[in-house]
Amino acid sequence: MKIELLSPKEAQVLPKKHEAKGLFVTATGTDMGKTYVTALLVRALRQAGYSAGYYKAALSGAQSVEQSDAGYVDRIAGIGQEKELLLSYWYKNAVSPHLAARWEENPARLEKILRDYRAVCSRYEYVTVEGSGGIVCPIRWDEEKHLLLEEIVKAMGLGAVVVADAGLGTINAAVLTVEYLRSRRIPVRGVILNRYSGGEMQEDNLRMIEALSGVPVIALVADGDRELNCPGETLKALYE
Ligand SMILES: Nc1ncnc2c1ncn2[C@@H]1O[C@H](COP(=O)(O)OP(=O)(O)OP(=O)(O)O)[C@@H](O)[C@H]1O
Ligand SMILES: [Mg+2]
């Protein structure tokens, strides 16, 4: 597989001005609640008085930026971020970014993604980067180049949190995702269980995910939650 190599200049991801801190939000799959949880995360940071922004490298299946994940997080978290700074590639077709990129003839470039990410970092102190789909996600796959989501995360030097559903099947999905991230040397800071409603099975899921993955469950998000139940200091530490 061809991997885009970074020039020394490109590899210097963190901007000098702010020393921004980033966090990558992934999930056990698509539609697990990355956007929902990211909005609560960024909102909680902002409510705690921190400068916090959002970035997504490639988004597919939205008809406008406002209706997209980026628009949602911007609204719910009250960021007021410039549209151009929210995301780099926006595809209309609701398929994996690599396929949408092919259909729409707009292949993603790592250099542009890193440049855009740096621009967000120069504006905000805490930058939450939402992934596309789960952790195994081709962003570009054509004759010229192959680019996987994980390569973008590595190039940005980010640690990750994993959003997983609280219910049946989550032990397998969460542990597999954590192990995959580890195999790629992406540090995993924690798991967030979404649509948590309590009860013996879900409480056991939480304990088993922690026991089998060695990663703490750092927050529980219930259906319809408007706030993230997690102290500002704990949140901040995820970005270190
Ligand atoms: N805790 C929750 N309470 C209410 N609705 C939720 C919750 N979590 C997720 N949803 C809803 O479920 C849907 C899927 O969630 P979301 O868009 O956050 O998933 P995602 O992982 O970001 O998906 P994608 O892979 O497309 O980016 C959305 O309509 C979202 O509003
Ligand atoms: Mg999303």
PDB file of C-alpha atoms and ligand atoms in Angstrom, residues 33-36 54 56 69 130-131, ligand 2:
ATOM      1  CA  GLY A  33     -23.274   8.541  18.124  1.00  0.00           C
ATOM      2  CA  LYS A  34     -19.872  10.112  17.357  1.00  0.00           C
ATOM      3  CA  THR A  35     -21.470  13.381  16.310  1.00  0.00           C
ATOM      4  CA  TYR A  36     -23.936  13.389  19.188  1.00  0.00           C
ATOM      5  CA  TYR A  54     -14.288  20.837  15.758  1.00  0.00           C
ATOM      6  CA  LYS A  56     -13.842  16.359  10.376  1.00  0.00           C
ATOM      7  CA  ASP A  69     -22.236  16.397  11.421  1.00  0.00           C
ATOM      8  CA  GLU A 130     -14.563  13.305  14.444  1.00  0.00           C
ATOM      9  CA  GLY A 131     -13.834  10.198  12.415  1.00  0.00           C
TER      10      GLY A 131
HETATM   11 MG    MG B   2     -21.118  11.614  12.646  1.00  0.00          MG
END
